[in-house]
Amino acid sequence: MTDRDTRHKQSMQKLKRHVDEKIAEAKEQRGLLLVFTGNGKGKTTAAWGTVTRALGYGYKAGVIQFIKGLWECGERERLIGDANLEVQVMATGFTWDTQNRESDTRACLEVWKEAERMLADDAVYLVVLDEITYMLKFGYLDIDVVKKAIADRPEEQTVIITGRNAHRELVDMADTVTEMQETRHAFNSGLQARRGIDY
Ligand code: ATP
Ligand code: MG
């Protein structure tokens, strides 16, 4: 064995000890609150990835899309039809297009009712509140109402929140917070959003 091999082996042994200790320390089992925020790309993709993961084990998942987006959504097309998946989409579409607070608020509260139903259902293993951060930012939804529904959810249920500028109180509540940091985005070099990649 070369010196480098020996050093590698030692550092791997140290890493394994560290990981084993952490595994032994982790004793609690319950549903989690995850927040995927930040300006970089990948928040919604990561949420759908987790939905796929949950469905893969036969769990029930619910996705609420608070902003329909400008385009269709490949993950939804692929997974819809799975009896364990329920998707609810806010009716008005994109707020930059509608520019109407009153109708947006109404549509938001309507789809929030569906979210509340899922958040109260212990058969639902995973609930994704996609782009809900904007609903709070625009004042369509009240932070205390959202916090209560999340806090009162069934113990085994996991919730994922996505969107930029996540409310500080949601970040404080969350078990896992990931901030996608934008190093570069193709859009800023004039590249169009790509089907099957960006949506
Ligand atoms: P994705 O849906 O690809 O996981 P996201 O959820 O992190 O992205 P959003 O802020 O919800 O990002 O953006 C929605 C759309 O805008 C997606 O098509 C995404 O690819 C694109 N997008 C994401 N980040 C940026 C960015 N920094 N600049 C421009 N467009 C972006
Ligand atoms: Mg998104």
Tab-separated table of C-alpha atoms and ligand atoms in Angstrom:
chain	number	residue	atom	x	y	z
A	1	MET	CA	0.000	0.000	0.000
A	2	THR	CA	1.272	3.475	-0.832
A	3	ASP	CA	1.229	6.305	1.700
A	4	ARG	CA	-1.746	7.727	-0.096
A	5	ASP	CA	-3.668	4.445	0.213
A	6	THR	CA	-2.899	4.274	3.935
A	7	ARG	CA	-4.020	7.855	4.490
A	8	HIS	CA	-7.208	7.181	2.541
A	9	LYS	CA	-7.968	4.086	4.616
A	10	GLN	CA	-7.408	5.985	7.870
A	11	SER	CA	-9.608	8.857	6.838
A	12	MET	CA	-12.367	6.468	5.684
A	13	GLN	CA	-12.235	4.652	9.028
A	14	LYS	CA	-12.544	7.979	10.822
A	15	LEU	CA	-15.480	8.971	8.614
A	16	LYS	CA	-17.208	5.645	9.234
A	17	ARG	CA	-16.824	6.061	13.020
A	18	HIS	CA	-18.302	9.544	12.739
A	19	VAL	CA	-21.265	8.387	10.605
A	20	ASP	CA	-21.927	5.380	12.873
A	21	GLU	CA	-22.009	7.681	15.906
A	22	LYS	CA	-24.484	9.995	14.171
A	23	ILE	CA	-26.682	7.030	13.191
A	24	ALA	CA	-26.680	5.780	16.784
A	25	GLU	CA	-27.631	9.273	18.005
A	26	ALA	CA	-30.614	9.566	15.637
A	27	LYS	CA	-33.397	7.876	17.568
A	28	GLU	CA	-36.502	9.893	16.770
A	29	GLN	CA	-38.945	8.694	14.099
A	30	ARG	CA	-41.564	11.126	12.833
A	31	GLY	CA	-42.647	13.080	9.782
A	32	LEU	CA	-40.500	16.073	8.882
A	33	LEU	CA	-40.927	19.617	7.694
A	34	LEU	CA	-38.592	20.427	4.832
A	35	VAL	CA	-38.069	23.822	3.239
A	36	PHE	CA	-36.446	24.142	-0.198
A	37	THR	CA	-35.770	27.814	-0.793
A	38	GLY	CA	-33.192	30.172	-2.348
A	39	ASN	CA	-32.835	31.685	-5.804
A	40	GLY	CA	-31.082	28.772	-7.514
A	41	LYS	CA	-32.761	26.154	-9.675
A	42	GLY	CA	-33.885	22.846	-8.216
A	43	LYS	CA	-36.505	23.472	-5.517
A	44	THR	CA	-39.555	22.073	-7.275
A	45	THR	CA	-37.518	19.315	-8.938
A	46	ALA	CA	-36.302	18.177	-5.519
A	47	ALA	CA	-39.859	18.158	-4.183
A	48	TRP	CA	-41.114	16.006	-7.079
A	49	GLY	CA	-38.090	13.754	-6.621
A	50	THR	CA	-39.175	13.174	-3.038
A	51	VAL	CA	-42.766	12.522	-4.170
A	52	THR	CA	-41.410	9.867	-6.543
A	53	ARG	CA	-39.434	8.385	-3.668
A	54	ALA	CA	-42.501	8.168	-1.411
A	55	LEU	CA	-44.700	6.720	-4.183
A	56	GLY	CA	-41.975	4.166	-4.839
A	57	TYR	CA	-42.693	2.629	-1.437
A	58	GLY	CA	-46.452	2.746	-1.947
A	59	TYR	CA	-47.057	5.780	0.276
A	60	LYS	CA	-49.738	8.341	-0.492
A	61	ALA	CA	-48.571	11.796	-1.577
A	62	GLY	CA	-50.351	15.082	-2.219
A	63	VAL	CA	-48.993	18.006	-4.213
A	64	ILE	CA	-50.505	21.484	-4.170
A	65	GLN	CA	-49.196	23.763	-6.906
A	66	PHE	CA	-49.835	27.301	-5.757
A	67	ILE	CA	-48.426	28.768	-8.935
A	68	LYS	CA	-49.343	26.787	-11.979
A	69	GLY	CA	-46.287	28.055	-13.806
A	70	LEU	CA	-46.002	29.292	-17.332
A	71	TRP	CA	-45.719	25.811	-18.709
A	72	GLU	CA	-46.786	22.264	-18.164
A	73	CYS	CA	-44.859	20.121	-15.740
A	74	GLY	CA	-43.285	16.834	-16.861
A	75	GLU	CA	-43.197	15.232	-13.426
A	76	ARG	CA	-46.917	15.737	-12.998
A	77	GLU	CA	-47.588	14.236	-16.450
A	78	ARG	CA	-45.431	11.225	-15.593
A	79	LEU	CA	-46.846	10.517	-12.141
A	80	ILE	CA	-50.494	11.430	-12.573
A	81	GLY	CA	-52.622	8.316	-12.687
A	82	ASP	CA	-50.799	6.783	-9.731
A	83	ALA	CA	-53.685	6.032	-7.376
A	84	ASN	CA	-51.541	7.170	-4.434
A	85	LEU	CA	-50.954	10.659	-5.859
A	86	GLU	CA	-53.308	13.624	-5.623
A	87	VAL	CA	-52.385	16.881	-7.356
A	88	GLN	CA	-54.270	20.138	-6.830
A	89	VAL	CA	-53.429	23.171	-8.924
A	90	MET	CA	-54.381	26.752	-8.106
A	91	ALA	CA	-56.957	27.727	-10.687
A	92	THR	CA	-55.824	31.139	-11.874
A	93	GLY	CA	-52.406	30.241	-13.168
A	94	PHE	CA	-49.580	32.677	-12.935
A	95	THR	CA	-49.913	35.762	-10.753
A	96	TRP	CA	-47.683	37.875	-12.994
A	97	ASP	CA	-50.236	37.323	-15.742
A	98	THR	CA	-53.443	37.729	-13.810
A	99	GLN	CA	-52.275	40.745	-11.776
A	100	ASN	CA	-55.503	40.622	-9.846
A	101	ARG	CA	-55.177	40.324	-6.076
A	102	GLU	CA	-58.836	39.661	-5.474
A	103	SER	CA	-59.253	36.726	-7.848
A	104	ASP	CA	-55.813	35.368	-6.932
A	105	THR	CA	-56.664	35.445	-3.232
A	106	ARG	CA	-59.917	33.621	-3.889
A	107	ALA	CA	-58.183	30.945	-5.989
A	108	CYS	CA	-55.447	30.613	-3.396
A	109	LEU	CA	-57.858	30.115	-0.510
A	110	GLU	CA	-59.785	27.568	-2.548
A	111	VAL	CA	-56.730	25.408	-3.162
A	112	TRP	CA	-55.539	25.976	0.427
A	113	LYS	CA	-58.718	24.190	1.557
A	114	GLU	CA	-57.474	21.126	-0.321
A	115	ALA	CA	-54.090	21.519	1.362
A	116	GLU	CA	-55.739	21.708	4.787
A	117	ARG	CA	-57.653	18.521	4.024
A	118	MET	CA	-54.432	16.691	3.111
A	119	LEU	CA	-52.615	18.122	6.144
A	120	ALA	CA	-55.334	16.644	8.364
A	121	ASP	CA	-55.317	13.204	6.720
A	122	ASP	CA	-53.067	10.654	8.383
A	123	ALA	CA	-53.235	8.427	5.302
A	124	VAL	CA	-51.184	11.032	3.409
A	125	TYR	CA	-47.486	10.396	4.006
A	126	LEU	CA	-46.105	13.397	2.118
A	127	VAL	CA	-47.611	16.788	1.291
A	128	VAL	CA	-45.847	19.225	-1.042
A	129	LEU	CA	-46.824	22.892	-0.863
A	130	ASP	CA	-45.124	24.023	-4.068
A	131	GLU	CA	-44.453	27.793	-4.330
A	132	ILE	CA	-46.532	28.525	-1.223
A	133	THR	CA	-43.890	31.080	-0.145
A	134	TYR	CA	-45.307	33.555	-2.688
A	135	MET	CA	-48.845	33.197	-1.306
A	136	LEU	CA	-47.521	34.315	2.073
A	137	LYS	CA	-45.421	37.077	0.532
A	138	PHE	CA	-48.368	38.511	-1.416
A	139	GLY	CA	-50.595	38.191	1.658
A	140	TYR	CA	-53.039	35.775	-0.006
A	141	LEU	CA	-52.500	33.374	2.877
A	142	ASP	CA	-51.953	34.077	6.550
A	143	ILE	CA	-48.739	32.770	8.098
A	144	ASP	CA	-50.434	31.782	11.367
A	145	VAL	CA	-53.056	29.731	9.533
A	146	VAL	CA	-50.350	27.911	7.568
A	147	LYS	CA	-48.196	27.364	10.654
A	148	LYS	CA	-51.136	25.923	12.601
A	149	ALA	CA	-52.123	23.484	9.851
A	150	ILE	CA	-48.526	22.274	9.617
A	151	ALA	CA	-48.051	22.061	13.386
A	152	ASP	CA	-51.311	20.105	13.847
A	153	ARG	CA	-50.631	17.613	11.057
A	154	PRO	CA	-50.432	13.859	11.753
A	155	GLU	CA	-47.166	12.863	13.391
A	156	GLU	CA	-46.054	10.553	10.585
A	157	GLN	CA	-46.708	13.076	7.820
A	158	THR	CA	-43.888	14.933	6.054
A	159	VAL	CA	-44.402	18.356	4.480
A	160	ILE	CA	-42.236	20.035	1.853
A	161	ILE	CA	-42.429	23.765	1.240
A	162	THR	CA	-40.836	25.224	-1.873
A	163	GLY	CA	-40.299	28.743	-3.171
A	164	ARG	CA	-37.960	31.693	-2.890
A	165	ASN	CA	-37.810	33.870	0.232
A	166	ALA	CA	-39.343	31.356	2.617
A	167	HIS	CA	-41.003	33.035	5.616
A	168	ARG	CA	-38.592	33.157	8.574
A	169	GLU	CA	-41.118	31.489	10.878
A	170	LEU	CA	-41.433	28.517	8.505
A	171	VAL	CA	-37.642	28.261	8.293
A	172	ASP	CA	-37.508	28.293	12.103
A	173	MET	CA	-40.122	25.522	12.290
A	174	ALA	CA	-38.486	23.271	9.692
A	175	ASP	CA	-36.398	20.182	10.440
A	176	THR	CA	-34.473	20.454	7.168
A	177	VAL	CA	-33.842	23.669	5.267
A	178	THR	CA	-32.007	23.713	1.969
A	179	GLU	CA	-31.165	26.934	0.254
A	180	MET	CA	-30.523	26.472	-3.470
A	181	GLN	CA	-27.846	28.975	-4.241
A	182	GLU	CA	-27.701	30.351	-7.744
A	183	THR	CA	-24.165	30.293	-9.083
A	184	ARG	CA	-25.385	30.716	-12.645
A	185	HIS	CA	-28.630	30.234	-14.527
A	186	ALA	CA	-28.853	29.676	-18.282
A	187	PHE	CA	-31.852	31.996	-18.486
A	188	ASN	CA	-29.582	34.946	-17.720
A	189	SER	CA	-27.478	34.083	-20.786
A	190	GLY	CA	-30.586	34.302	-22.941
A	191	LEU	CA	-31.240	30.553	-23.071
A	192	GLN	CA	-34.858	29.474	-23.212
A	193	ALA	CA	-36.375	27.209	-20.572
A	194	ARG	CA	-36.058	23.680	-21.863
A	195	ARG	CA	-38.878	21.148	-22.071
A	196	GLY	CA	-38.251	18.083	-19.927
A	197	ILE	CA	-35.414	19.911	-18.136
A	198	ASP	CA	-36.840	23.143	-16.753
A	199	TYR	CA	-40.482	22.090	-16.767
B	1	ATP	P1	-37.161	23.793	-10.874
B	1	ATP	O1	-38.651	23.788	-11.143
B	1	ATP	O2	-36.380	23.695	-12.137
B	1	ATP	O3	-36.747	22.842	-9.805
B	1	ATP	P2	-37.185	25.934	-8.956
B	1	ATP	O4	-38.417	25.370	-8.415
B	1	ATP	O5	-35.980	25.947	-8.076
B	1	ATP	O6	-36.811	25.263	-10.331
B	1	ATP	P3	-38.600	28.395	-9.470
B	1	ATP	O7	-38.175	29.670	-8.819
B	1	ATP	O8	-39.842	27.756	-8.968
B	1	ATP	O9	-37.355	27.420	-9.423
B	1	ATP	O10	-38.679	28.649	-11.012
B	1	ATP	C1	-39.571	28.067	-11.890
B	1	ATP	C2	-39.007	28.011	-13.290
B	1	ATP	O11	-37.969	28.956	-13.497
B	1	ATP	C3	-38.369	26.678	-13.656
B	1	ATP	O12	-38.597	26.450	-15.010
B	1	ATP	C4	-36.911	26.860	-13.424
B	1	ATP	O13	-36.093	26.047	-14.225
B	1	ATP	C5	-36.714	28.306	-13.745
B	1	ATP	N1	-35.688	28.885	-12.870
B	1	ATP	C6	-35.266	28.380	-11.692
B	1	ATP	N2	-34.307	29.142	-11.136
B	1	ATP	C7	-34.123	30.180	-12.000
B	1	ATP	C8	-33.248	31.312	-12.030
B	1	ATP	N3	-32.376	31.517	-11.047
B	1	ATP	N4	-33.339	32.160	-13.086
B	1	ATP	C9	-34.226	31.926	-14.076
B	1	ATP	N5	-35.073	30.882	-14.110
B	1	ATP	C10	-35.020	30.002	-13.099
B	2	MG	MG	-40.322	25.966	-8.196
